[in-house]
Coordinates of N, CA, C and O in Angstrom, one line a residue:
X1 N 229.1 126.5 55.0 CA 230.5 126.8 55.0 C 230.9 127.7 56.1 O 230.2 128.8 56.2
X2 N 231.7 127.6 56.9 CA 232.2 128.2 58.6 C 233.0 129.4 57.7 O 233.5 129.2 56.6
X3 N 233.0 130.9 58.5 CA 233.2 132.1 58.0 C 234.8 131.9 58.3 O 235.3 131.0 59.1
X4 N 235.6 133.0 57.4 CA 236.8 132.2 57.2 C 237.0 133.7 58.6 O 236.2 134.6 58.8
X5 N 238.5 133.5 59.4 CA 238.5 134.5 60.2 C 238.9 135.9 59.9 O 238.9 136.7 60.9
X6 N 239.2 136.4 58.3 CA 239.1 137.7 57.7 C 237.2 137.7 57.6 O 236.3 138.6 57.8
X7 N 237.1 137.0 57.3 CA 235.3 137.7 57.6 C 234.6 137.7 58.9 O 233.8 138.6 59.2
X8 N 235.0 136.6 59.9 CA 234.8 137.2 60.8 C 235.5 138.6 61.7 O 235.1 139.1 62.8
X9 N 236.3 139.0 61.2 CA 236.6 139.9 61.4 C 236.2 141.3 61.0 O 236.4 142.2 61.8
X10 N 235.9 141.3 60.2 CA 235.0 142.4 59.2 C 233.8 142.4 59.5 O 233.2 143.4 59.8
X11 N 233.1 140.8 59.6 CA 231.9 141.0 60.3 C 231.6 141.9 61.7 O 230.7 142.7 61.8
X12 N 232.5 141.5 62.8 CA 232.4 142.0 64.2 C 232.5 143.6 64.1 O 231.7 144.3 64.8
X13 N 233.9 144.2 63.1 CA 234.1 145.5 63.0 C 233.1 146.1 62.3 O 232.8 147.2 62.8
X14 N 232.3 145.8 61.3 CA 231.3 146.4 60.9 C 230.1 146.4 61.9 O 229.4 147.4 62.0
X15 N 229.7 145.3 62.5 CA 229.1 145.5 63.6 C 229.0 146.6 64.7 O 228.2 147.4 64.8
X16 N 230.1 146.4 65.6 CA 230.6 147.4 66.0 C 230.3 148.9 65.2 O 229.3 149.5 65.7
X17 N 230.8 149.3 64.4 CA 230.5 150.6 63.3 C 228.7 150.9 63.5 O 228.1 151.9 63.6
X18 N 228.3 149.7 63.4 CA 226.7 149.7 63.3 C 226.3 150.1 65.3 O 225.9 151.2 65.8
X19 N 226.5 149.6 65.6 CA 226.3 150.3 67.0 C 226.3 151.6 67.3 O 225.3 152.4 67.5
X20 N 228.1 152.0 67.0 CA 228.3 153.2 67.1 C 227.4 154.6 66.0 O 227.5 155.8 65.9
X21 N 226.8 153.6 65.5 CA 226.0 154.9 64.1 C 227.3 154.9 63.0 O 227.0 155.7 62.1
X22 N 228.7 154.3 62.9 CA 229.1 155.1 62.1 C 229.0 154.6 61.0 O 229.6 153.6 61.0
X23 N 228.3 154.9 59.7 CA 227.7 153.9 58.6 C 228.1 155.0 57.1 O 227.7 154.8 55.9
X24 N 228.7 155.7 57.4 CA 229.0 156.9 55.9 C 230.5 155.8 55.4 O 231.3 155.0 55.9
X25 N 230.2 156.5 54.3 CA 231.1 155.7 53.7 C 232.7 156.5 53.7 O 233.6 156.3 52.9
X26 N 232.8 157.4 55.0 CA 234.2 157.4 55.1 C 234.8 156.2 56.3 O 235.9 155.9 56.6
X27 N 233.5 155.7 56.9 CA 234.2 154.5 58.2 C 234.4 153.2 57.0 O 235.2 152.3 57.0
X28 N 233.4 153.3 56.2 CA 233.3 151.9 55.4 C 234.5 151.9 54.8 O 235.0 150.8 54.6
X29 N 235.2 152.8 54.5 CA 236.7 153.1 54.1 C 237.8 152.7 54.5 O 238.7 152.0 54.0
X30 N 237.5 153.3 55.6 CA 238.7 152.9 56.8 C 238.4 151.2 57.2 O 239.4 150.4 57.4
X31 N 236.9 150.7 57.2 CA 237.2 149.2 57.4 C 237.9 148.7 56.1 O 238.8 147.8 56.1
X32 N 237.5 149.2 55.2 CA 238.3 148.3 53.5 C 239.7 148.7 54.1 O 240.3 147.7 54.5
X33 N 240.2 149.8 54.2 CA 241.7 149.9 54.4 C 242.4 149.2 55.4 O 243.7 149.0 55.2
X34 N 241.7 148.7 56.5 CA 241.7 147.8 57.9 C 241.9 146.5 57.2 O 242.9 146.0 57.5
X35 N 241.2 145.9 56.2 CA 241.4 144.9 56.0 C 242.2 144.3 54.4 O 242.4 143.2 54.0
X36 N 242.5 145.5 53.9 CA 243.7 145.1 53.3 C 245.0 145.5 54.1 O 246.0 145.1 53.5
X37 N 245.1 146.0 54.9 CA 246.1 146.4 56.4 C 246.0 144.6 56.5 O 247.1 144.1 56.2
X38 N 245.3 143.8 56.9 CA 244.8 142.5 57.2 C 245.5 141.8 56.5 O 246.6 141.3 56.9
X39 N 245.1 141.6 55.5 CA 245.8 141.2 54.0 C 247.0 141.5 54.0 O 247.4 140.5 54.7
X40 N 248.2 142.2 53.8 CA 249.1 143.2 53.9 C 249.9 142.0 55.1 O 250.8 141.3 54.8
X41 N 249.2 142.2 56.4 CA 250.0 141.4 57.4 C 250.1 139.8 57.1 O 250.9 139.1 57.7
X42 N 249.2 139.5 56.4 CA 249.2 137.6 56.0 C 250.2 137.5 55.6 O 251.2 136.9 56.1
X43 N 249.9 138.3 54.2 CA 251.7 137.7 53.4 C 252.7 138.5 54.0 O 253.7 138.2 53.4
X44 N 253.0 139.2 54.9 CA 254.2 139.3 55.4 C 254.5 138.2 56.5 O 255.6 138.1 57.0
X45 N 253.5 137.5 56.8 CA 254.0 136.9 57.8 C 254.4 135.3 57.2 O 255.2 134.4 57.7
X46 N 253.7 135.3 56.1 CA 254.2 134.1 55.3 C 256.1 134.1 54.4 O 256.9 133.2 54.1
X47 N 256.2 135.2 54.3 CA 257.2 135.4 54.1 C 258.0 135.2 55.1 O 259.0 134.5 54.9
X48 N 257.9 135.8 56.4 CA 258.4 135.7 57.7 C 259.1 134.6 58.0 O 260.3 134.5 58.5
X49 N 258.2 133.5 57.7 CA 258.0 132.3 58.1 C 258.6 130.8 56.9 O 259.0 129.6 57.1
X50 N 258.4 131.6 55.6 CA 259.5 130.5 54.6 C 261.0 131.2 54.4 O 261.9 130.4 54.2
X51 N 261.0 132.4 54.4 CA 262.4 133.1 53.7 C 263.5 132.4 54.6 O 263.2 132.3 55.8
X52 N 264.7 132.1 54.1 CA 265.8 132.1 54.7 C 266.7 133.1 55.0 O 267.5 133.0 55.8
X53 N 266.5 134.5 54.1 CA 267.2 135.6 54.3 C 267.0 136.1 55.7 O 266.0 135.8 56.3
X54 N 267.8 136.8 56.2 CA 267.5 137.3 57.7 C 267.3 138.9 57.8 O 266.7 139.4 58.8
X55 N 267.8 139.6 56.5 CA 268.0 140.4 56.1 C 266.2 141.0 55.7 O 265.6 142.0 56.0
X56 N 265.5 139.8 54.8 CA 264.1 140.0 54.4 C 263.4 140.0 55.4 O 262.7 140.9 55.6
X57 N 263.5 138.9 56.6 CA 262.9 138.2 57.6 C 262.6 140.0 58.5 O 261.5 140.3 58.7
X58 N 263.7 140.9 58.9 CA 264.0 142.1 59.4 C 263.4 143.3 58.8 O 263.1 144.3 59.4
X59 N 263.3 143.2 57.6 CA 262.6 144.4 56.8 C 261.2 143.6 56.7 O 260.5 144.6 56.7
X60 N 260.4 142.6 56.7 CA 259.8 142.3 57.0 C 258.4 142.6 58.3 O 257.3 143.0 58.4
X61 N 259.7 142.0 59.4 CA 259.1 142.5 60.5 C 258.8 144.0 60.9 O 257.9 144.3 61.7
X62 N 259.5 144.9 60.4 CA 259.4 146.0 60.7 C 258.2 146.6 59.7 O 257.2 147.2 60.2
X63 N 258.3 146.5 58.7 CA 257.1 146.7 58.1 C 255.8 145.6 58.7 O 254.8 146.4 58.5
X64 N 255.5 144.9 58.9 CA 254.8 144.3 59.9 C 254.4 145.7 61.0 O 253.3 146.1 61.2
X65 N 255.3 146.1 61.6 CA 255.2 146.9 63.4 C 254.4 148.1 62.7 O 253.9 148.9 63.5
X66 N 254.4 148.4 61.2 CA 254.1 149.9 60.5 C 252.7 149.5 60.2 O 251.8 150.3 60.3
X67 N 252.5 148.2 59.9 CA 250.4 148.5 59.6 C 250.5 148.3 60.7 O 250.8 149.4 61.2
X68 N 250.5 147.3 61.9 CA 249.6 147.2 63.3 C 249.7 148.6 63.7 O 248.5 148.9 64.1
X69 N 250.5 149.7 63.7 CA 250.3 150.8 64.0 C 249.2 151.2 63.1 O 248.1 150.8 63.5
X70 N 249.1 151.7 62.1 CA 248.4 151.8 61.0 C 246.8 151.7 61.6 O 245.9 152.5 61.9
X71 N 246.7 149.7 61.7 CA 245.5 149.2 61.8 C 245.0 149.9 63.2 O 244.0 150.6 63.0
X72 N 245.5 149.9 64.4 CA 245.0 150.4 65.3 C 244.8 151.7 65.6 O 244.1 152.2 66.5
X73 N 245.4 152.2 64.8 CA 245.0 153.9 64.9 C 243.8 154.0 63.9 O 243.2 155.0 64.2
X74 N 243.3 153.5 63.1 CA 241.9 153.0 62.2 C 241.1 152.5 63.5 O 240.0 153.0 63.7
X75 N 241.7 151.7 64.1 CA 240.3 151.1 65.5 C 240.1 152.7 66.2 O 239.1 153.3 66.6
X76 N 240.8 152.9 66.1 CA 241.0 154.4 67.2 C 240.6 155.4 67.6 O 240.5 155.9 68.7
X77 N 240.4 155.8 65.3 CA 239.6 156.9 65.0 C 238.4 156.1 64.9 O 237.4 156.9 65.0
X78 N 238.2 155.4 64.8 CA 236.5 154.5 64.9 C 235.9 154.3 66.2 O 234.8 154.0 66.5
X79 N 237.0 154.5 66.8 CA 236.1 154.2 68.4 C 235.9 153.3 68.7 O 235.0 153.1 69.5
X80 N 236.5 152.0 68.0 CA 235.9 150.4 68.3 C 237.2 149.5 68.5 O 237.5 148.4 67.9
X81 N 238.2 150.3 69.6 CA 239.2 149.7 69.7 C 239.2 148.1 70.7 O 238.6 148.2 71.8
X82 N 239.5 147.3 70.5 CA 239.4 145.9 70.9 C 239.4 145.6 72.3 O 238.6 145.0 73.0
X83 N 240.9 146.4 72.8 CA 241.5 146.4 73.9 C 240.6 147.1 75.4 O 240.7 147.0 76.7
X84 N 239.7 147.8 74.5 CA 238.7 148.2 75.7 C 237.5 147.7 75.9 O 236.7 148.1 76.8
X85 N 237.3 146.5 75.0 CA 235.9 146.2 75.1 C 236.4 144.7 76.0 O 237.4 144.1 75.8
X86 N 235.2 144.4 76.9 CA 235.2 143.5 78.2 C 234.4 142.3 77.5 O 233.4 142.4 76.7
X87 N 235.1 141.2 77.9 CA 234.1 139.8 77.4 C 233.1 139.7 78.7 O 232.9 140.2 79.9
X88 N 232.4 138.8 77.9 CA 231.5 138.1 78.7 C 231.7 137.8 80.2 O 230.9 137.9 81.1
X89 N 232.9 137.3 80.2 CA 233.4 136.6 81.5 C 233.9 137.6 82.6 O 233.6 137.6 83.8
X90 N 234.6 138.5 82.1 CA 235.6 139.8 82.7 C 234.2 141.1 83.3 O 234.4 142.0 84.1
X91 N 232.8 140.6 82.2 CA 232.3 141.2 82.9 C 231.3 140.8 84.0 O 230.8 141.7 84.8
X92 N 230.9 139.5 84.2 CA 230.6 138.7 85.1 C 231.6 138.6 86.7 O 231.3 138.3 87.8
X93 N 232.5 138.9 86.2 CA 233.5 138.9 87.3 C 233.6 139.9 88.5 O 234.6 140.6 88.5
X94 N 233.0 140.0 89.3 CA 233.1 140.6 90.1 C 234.5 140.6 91.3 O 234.7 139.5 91.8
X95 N 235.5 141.9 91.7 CA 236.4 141.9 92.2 C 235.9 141.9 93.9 O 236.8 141.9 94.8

């Protein structure tokens, strides 16, 4: 059975954590809270996406912009923020 992509995602971040040493159960925390932050953004976006209200659609989105802040300040204090790590390719690339 192919990993669904909330587990690959938990997988890589815990990974990550394992690298950096951080293995106490206050980062293991912050991943559970990361991933109902995860959870949290699905169904808002499912609502996003059936409601006809425009009014829900708005209070929606904005609570949406409140975990991604949330989640990324979790990547932040973990030190395993996304945006800084180089793929494979970007690092083959020579300028």
């Amino acid at each position: 059975m192919a990993a669904t992509k909330k587990s690959r995602i938990r997988d890589d971040l815990r990974q990550r954590m394992k690298q950096k040493n951080l293995t106490s159960a206050l980062y293991e925390a912050q991943l559970e809270q990361y991933m109902a932050y995860y959870d949290q953004l699905q169904n808002l976006n499912k609502v996003i996406k059936t409601t006809d209200s425009q009014k829900i659609k708005i209070e929606c989105m904005k609570e949406t912009r409140q975990i991604e802040k949330s989640m990324q300040g979790i990547l932040k204090w973990m030190g395993v923020d996304p945006a800084e790590e180089k793929t494979e390719a970007e690092e083959n690339y020579d300028l």
